[in-house]
Coordinates of C-alpha atoms and ligand atoms in Angstrom, one line a residue:
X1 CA -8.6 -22.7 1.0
X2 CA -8.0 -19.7 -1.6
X3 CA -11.8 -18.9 -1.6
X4 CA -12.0 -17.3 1.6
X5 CA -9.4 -14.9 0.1
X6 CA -10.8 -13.8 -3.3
X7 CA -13.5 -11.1 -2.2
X8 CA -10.4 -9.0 -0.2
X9 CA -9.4 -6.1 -1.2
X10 CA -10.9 -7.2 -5.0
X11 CA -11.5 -4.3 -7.5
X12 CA -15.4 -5.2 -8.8
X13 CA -14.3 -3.2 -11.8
X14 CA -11.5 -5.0 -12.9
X15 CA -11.3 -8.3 -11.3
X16 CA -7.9 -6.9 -10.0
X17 CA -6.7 -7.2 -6.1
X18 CA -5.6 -4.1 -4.5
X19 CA -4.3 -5.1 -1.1
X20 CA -1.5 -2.4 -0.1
X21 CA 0.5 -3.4 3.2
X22 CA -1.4 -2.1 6.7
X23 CA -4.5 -1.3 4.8
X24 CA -8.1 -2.4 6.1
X25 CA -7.5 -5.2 2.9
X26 CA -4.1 -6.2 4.5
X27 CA -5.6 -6.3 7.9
X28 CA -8.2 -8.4 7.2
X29 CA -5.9 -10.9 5.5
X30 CA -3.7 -10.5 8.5
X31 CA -6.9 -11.8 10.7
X32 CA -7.1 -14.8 8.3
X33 CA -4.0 -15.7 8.8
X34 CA -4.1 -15.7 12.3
X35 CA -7.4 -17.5 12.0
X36 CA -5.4 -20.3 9.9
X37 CA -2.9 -20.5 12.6
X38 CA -5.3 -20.7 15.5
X39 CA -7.3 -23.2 13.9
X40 CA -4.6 -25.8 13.8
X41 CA -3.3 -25.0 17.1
X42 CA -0.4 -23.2 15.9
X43 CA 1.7 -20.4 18.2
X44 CA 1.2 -17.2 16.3
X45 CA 3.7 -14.6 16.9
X46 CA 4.2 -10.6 14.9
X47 CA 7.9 -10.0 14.9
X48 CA 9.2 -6.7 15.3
X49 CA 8.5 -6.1 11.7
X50 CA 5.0 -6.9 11.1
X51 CA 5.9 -10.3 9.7
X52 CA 3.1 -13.2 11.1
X53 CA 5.2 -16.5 11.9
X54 CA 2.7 -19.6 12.8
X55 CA 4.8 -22.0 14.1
X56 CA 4.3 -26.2 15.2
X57 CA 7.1 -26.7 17.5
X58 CA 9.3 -24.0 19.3
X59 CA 11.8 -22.7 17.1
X60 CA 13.8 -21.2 20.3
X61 CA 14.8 -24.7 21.3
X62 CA 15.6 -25.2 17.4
X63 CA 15.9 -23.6 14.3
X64 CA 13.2 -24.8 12.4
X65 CA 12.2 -24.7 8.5
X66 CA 10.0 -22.0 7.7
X67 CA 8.0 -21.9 4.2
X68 CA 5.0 -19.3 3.5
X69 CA 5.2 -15.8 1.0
X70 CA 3.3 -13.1 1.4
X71 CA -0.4 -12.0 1.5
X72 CA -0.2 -8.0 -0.1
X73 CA -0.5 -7.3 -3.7
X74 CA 0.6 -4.8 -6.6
X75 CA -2.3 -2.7 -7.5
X76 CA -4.5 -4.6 -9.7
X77 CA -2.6 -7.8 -9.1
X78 CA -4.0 -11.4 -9.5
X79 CA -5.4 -13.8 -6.9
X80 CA -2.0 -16.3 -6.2
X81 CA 1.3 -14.2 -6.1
X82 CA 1.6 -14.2 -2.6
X83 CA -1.5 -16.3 -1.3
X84 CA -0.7 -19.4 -3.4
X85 CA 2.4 -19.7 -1.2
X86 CA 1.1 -18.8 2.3
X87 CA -2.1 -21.5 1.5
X88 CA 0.3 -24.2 0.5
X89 CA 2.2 -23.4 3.4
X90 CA -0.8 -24.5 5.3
X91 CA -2.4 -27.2 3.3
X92 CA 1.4 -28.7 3.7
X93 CA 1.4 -28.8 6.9
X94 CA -2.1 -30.3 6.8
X95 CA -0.8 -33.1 4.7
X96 CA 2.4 -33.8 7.1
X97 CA 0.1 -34.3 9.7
X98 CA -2.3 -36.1 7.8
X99 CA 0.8 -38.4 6.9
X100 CA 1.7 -38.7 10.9
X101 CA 4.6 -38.4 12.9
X102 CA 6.3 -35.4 14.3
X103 CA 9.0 -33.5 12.5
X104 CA 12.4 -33.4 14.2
X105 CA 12.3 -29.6 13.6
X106 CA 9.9 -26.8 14.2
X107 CA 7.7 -25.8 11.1
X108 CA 7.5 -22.4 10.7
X109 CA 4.5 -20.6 8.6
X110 CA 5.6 -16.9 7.7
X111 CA 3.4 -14.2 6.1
X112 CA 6.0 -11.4 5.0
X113 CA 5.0 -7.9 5.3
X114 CA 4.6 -5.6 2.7
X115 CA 6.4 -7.7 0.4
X116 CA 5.2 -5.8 -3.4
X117 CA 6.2 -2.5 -2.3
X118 CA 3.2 -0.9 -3.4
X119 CA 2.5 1.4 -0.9
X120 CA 6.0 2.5 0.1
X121 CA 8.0 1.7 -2.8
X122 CA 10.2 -0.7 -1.8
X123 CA 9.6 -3.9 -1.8
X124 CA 10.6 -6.9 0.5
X125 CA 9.9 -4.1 3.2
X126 CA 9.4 -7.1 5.8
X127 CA 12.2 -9.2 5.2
X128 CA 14.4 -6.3 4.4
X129 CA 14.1 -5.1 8.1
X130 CA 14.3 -8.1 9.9
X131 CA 17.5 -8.7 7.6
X132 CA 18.8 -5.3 8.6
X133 CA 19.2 -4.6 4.5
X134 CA 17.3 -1.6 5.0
X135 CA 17.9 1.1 7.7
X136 CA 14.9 1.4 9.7
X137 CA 15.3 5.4 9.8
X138 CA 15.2 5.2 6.0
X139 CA 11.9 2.6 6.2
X140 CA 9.9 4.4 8.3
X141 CA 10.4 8.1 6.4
X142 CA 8.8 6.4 3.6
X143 CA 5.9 8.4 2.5
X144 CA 2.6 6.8 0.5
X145 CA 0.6 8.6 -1.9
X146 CA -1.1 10.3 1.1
X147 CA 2.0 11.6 2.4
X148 CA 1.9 9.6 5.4
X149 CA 4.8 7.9 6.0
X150 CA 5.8 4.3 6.8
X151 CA 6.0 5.5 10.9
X152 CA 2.7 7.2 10.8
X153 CA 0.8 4.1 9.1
X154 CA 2.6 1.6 11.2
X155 CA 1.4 3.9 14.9
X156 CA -2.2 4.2 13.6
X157 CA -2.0 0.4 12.9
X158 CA -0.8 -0.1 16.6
X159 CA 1.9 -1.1 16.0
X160 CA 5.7 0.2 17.7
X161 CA 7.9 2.0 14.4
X162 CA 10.5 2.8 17.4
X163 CA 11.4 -1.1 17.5
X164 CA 11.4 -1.7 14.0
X165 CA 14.6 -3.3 12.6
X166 CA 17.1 -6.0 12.3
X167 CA 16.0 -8.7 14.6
X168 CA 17.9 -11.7 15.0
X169 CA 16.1 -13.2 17.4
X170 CA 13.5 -14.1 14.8
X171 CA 16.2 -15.4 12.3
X172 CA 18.1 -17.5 14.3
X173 CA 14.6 -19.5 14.1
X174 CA 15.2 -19.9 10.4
X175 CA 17.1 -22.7 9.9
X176 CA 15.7 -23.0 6.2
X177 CA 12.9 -21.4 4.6
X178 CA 11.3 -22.5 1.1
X179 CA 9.1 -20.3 -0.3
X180 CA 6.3 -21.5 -3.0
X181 CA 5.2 -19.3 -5.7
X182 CA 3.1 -19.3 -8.9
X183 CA 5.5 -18.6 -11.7
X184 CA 5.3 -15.4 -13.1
X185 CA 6.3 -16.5 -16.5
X186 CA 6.3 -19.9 -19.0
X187 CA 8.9 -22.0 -17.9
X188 CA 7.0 -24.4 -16.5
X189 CA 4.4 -24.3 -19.3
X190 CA 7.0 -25.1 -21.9
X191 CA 8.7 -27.9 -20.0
X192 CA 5.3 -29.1 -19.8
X193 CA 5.6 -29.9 -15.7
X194 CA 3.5 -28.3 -12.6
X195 CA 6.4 -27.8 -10.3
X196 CA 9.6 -26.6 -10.4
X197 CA 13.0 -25.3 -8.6
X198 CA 14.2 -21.7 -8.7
X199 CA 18.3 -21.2 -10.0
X200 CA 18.9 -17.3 -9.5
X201 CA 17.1 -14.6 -9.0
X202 CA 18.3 -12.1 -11.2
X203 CA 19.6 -8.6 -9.7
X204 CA 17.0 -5.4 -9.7
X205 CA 16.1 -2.3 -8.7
X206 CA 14.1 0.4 -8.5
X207 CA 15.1 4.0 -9.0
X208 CA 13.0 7.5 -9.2
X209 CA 13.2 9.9 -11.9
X210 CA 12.2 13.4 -11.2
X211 CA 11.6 15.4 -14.0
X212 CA 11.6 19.3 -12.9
X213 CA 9.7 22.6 -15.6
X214 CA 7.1 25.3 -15.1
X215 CA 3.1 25.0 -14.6
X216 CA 1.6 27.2 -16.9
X217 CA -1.5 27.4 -19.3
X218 CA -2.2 24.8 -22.1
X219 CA -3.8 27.5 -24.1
X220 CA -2.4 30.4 -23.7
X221 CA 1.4 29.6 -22.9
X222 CA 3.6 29.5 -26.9
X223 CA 5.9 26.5 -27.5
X224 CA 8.8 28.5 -27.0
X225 CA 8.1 29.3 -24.0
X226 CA 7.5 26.5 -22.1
X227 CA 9.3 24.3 -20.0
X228 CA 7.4 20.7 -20.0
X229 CA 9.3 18.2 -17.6
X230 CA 6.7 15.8 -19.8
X231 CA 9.3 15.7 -22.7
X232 CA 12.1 14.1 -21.0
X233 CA 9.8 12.0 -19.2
X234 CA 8.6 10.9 -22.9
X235 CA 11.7 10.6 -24.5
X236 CA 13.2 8.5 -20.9
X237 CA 10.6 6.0 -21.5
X238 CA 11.6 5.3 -25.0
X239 CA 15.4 5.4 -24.1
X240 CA 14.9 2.9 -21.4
X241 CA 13.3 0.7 -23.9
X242 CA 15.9 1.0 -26.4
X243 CA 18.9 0.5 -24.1
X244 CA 17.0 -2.4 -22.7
X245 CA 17.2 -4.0 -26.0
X246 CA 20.6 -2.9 -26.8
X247 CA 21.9 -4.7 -23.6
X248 CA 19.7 -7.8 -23.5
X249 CA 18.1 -7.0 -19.9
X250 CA 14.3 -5.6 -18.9
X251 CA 13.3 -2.0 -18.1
X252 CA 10.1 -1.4 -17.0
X253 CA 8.3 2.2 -16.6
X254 CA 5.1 1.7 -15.1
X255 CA 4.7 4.2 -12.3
X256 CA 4.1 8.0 -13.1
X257 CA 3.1 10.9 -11.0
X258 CA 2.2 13.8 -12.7
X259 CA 1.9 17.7 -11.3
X260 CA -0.8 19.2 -10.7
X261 CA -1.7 16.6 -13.3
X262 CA -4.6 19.1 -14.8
X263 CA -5.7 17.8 -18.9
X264 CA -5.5 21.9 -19.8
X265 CA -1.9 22.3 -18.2
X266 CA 1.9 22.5 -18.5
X267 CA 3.0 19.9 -16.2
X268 CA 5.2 21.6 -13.8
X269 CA 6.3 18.1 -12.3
X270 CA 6.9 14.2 -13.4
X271 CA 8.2 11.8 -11.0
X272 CA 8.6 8.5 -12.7
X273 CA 9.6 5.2 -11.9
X274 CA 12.4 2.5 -13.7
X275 CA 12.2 -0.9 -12.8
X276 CA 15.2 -2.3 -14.5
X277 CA 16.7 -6.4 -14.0
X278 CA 18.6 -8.9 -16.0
X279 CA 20.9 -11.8 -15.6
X280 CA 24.6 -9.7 -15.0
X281 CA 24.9 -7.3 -12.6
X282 CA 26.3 -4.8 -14.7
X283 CA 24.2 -4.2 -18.1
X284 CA 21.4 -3.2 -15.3
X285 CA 24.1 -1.0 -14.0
X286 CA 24.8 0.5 -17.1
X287 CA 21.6 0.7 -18.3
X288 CA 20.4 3.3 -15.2
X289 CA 23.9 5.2 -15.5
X290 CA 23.2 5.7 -19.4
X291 CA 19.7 6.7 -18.4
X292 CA 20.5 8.8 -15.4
X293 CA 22.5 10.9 -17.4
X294 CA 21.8 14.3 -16.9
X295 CA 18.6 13.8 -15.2
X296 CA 17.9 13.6 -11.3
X297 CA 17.7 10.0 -10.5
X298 CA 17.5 8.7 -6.6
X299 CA 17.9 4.5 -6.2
X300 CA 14.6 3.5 -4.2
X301 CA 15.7 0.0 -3.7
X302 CA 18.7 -2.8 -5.4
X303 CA 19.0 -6.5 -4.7
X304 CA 22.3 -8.4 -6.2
X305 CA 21.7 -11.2 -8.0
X306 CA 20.8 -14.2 -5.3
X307 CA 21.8 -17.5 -6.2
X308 CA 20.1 -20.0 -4.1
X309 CA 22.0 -22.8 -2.1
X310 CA 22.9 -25.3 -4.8
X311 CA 22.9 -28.5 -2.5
X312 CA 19.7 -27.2 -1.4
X313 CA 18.3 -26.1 -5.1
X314 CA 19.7 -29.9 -6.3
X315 CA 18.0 -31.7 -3.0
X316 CA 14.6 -29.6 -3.8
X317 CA 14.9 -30.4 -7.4
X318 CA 14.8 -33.9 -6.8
X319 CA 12.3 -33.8 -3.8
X320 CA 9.5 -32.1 -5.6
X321 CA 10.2 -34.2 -9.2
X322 CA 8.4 -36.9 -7.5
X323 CA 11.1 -39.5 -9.8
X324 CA 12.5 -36.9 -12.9
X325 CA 14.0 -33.9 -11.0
X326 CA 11.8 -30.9 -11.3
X327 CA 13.1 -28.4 -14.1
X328 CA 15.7 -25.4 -12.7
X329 CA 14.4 -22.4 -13.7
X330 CA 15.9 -18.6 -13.8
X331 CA 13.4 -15.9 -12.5
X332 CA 13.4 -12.1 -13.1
X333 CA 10.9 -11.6 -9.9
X334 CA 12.5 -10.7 -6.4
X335 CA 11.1 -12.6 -3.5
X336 CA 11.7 -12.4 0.1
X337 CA 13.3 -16.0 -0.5
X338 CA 16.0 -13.5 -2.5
X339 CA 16.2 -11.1 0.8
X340 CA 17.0 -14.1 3.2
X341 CA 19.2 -15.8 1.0
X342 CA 21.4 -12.5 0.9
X343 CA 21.2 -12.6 4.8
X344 CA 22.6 -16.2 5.0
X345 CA 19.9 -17.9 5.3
X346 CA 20.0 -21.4 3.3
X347 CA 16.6 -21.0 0.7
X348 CA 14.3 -22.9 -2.0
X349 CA 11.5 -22.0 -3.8
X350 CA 9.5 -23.8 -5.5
X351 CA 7.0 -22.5 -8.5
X352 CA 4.0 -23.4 -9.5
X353 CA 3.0 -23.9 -13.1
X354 CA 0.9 -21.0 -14.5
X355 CA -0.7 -21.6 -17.8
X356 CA -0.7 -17.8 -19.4
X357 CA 2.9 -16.8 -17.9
X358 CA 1.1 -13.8 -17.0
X359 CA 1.9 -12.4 -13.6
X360 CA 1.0 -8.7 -11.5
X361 CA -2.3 -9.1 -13.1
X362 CA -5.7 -10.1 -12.8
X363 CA -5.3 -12.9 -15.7
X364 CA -2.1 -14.7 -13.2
X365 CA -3.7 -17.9 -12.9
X366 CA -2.9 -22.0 -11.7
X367 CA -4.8 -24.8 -11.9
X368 CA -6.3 -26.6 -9.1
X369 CA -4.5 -29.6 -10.3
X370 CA -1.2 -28.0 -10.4
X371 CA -1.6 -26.1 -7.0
X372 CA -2.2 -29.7 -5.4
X373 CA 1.1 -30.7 -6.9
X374 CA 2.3 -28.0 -5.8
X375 CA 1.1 -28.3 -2.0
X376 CA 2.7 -32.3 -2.4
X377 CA 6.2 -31.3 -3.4
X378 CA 6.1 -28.5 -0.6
X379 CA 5.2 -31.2 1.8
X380 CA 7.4 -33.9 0.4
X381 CA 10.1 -31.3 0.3
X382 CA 9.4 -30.0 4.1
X383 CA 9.4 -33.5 5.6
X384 CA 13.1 -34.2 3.4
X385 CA 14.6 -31.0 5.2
X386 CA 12.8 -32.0 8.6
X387 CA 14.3 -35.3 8.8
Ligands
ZN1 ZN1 5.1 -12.7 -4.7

């Protein structure tokens, strides 16, 4: 089900996806999803929000249990963060039918929208608005690398940016949703199992640092007299590194713009991005103050720490073991799962072995042995909270 998938919006250069949200990639994933849903007779609906929900059964008449993930990418990202969650979604659905009977409660399918944040910089974009954790004013002055901003892209996409927002409607369908995910670490690898449960995801953020001096010649212009916004930039980068270490949490550079960005010239302008998470709250606090310090620094995006449902965490645990509970593990990645969960929404995810720990990047990977597990605990786990 995953090979239909791998040609879109895949860099022939690098083996890397590049599927940013409402691009011609993300539209034609959109079309497969829809083709999915048709294809098994589900009722496809777009919320307000851009989020695809296929469901079997009407979740109007009953909240139902929703599982799916997301179908954009980072820039250069691998082929199963995201996909590996929406095509179990599917396949475990498949299998439920397969196994017969009717589910008491709807089954939902969702594909989130935009949920990287690579286009707009904020991530979650879909779940955030139909949570109402982001304004939709804020959302839709978002601007891409174009310029154009989140209101022009979603008009030209046909879509309605005047209706955009909290819609609770929509979640009052969501009686539970589990999310499945390859693991974007080693966990799983080390405990030597192919599934397991997530505990917490730990709090992040984004913030932008803009770095203000003078344009000027690379030649001609002395030492003195310069004013290179690069050095601060530089000497950031290494700060952020340092105090990461310092205070036992993750900072992350890896976003740079760079103006005019000329090889013979002063840089009059660096806008740089800090992705910064860890288990407490407040050493990633303290980390961006002791950064921001003296610099201008605007916070794109911050998600508390989410602790999933623990009855629900414990139920999935032993669901998806299949006999030994399947491991609990801590994850430094934010999810959509993480959005609802801060809305109220009682959430699970599941994750999916992957052998290199390697996430974001072309050499993410899961075997087909392990995604079958995988699709079985989802199912398992599905029919449990169906019941
Ligand atoms: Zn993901």
């Amino acid at each position: 089900m995953l090979e239909p998938l791998t040609q879109i919006g895949r860099d022939a250069a690098t083996g890397g996806y590049v599927r940013d949200a409402w691009s011609p990639a993300d539209m034609e994933l959109r079309e497969w999803f829809a083709g999915e849903a048709a294809r098994r007779g589900l009722d496809l609906r777009e919320d307000r929000n851009g989020n695809l929900w296929a469901w079997w059964g009407d979740p109007s008449r009953r909240p139902g249990v929703v599982t799916g993930s997301h179908l954009d990418s980072v820039r250069q990202g691998g082929a199963y963060d995201g996909p590996l969650g929406v095509v179990s979604a599917f396949a475990a659905l498949d299998l439920l039918r397969e196994r017969g009977g009717v589910p008491a409660s709807p089954i939902g399918v969702v594909c989130f929208t935009d949920e990287e944040g690579a286009r707009f910089g904020v991530p979650c974009m879909g779940s955030r608005l139909l949570t109402g954790a982001i304004r939709p004013e804020r959302a839709l002055a978002l601007t891409d690398d174009d310029g154009d901003t989140l209101a022009d892209v979603l008009a030209r996409a046909g879509r309605r940016p005047e209706s955009i927002g909290r819609d609770d409607e929509t979640l009052a369908g969501v009686g539970a949703f589990v999310e499945l995910h390859v693991e974007q670490g080693r966990g799983l690898a080390d405990h030597g199992r192919p599934v397991g449960v997530a505990a917490a995801i730990w709090p992040h953020g984004r913030w932008r640092f803009d770095f203000r001096g003078r344009a000027d010649h690379a030649g001609t212009t002395r030492l003195a007299d310069r004013d290179d916004p690069m050095l601060p930039f530089a000497r950031m980068v290494l700060a952020a590194r340092a105090a990461a270490e310092r205070r036992g949490v993750v900072a992350t550079v890896g976003k740079v713009r760079v103006s005019p960005g000329n090889a013979n010239a002063v840089p009059g302008h660096v806008a740089a991005w800090l992705d910064a998470r860890g288990a407490a709250e407040d050493d990633v606090r303290a980390l961006v103050a002791e950064l921001a310090e003296g610099h201008e620094v605007s916070e794109e995006s911050w998600t508390p720490v989410v602790g999933f449902d623990p009855a629900l965490r414990d139920r999935l645990a032993r669901v998806a073991g299949g006999g030994t509970p399947a491991p609990v593990l801590p994850t430094g990645a934010g999810h959509d799962a993480g959005i609802l969960a801060a809305a109220g929404v009682p959430v699970g995810m599941l994750f999916v072995r992957n052998p290199t720990g390697v996430s974001h990047s072309p050499e993410e990977h899961a075997e087909q042995a392990d995604c079958e597990a995988g699709v079985v605990a989802l199912a398992d786990v599905l029919e449990d909270l169906c019941r």
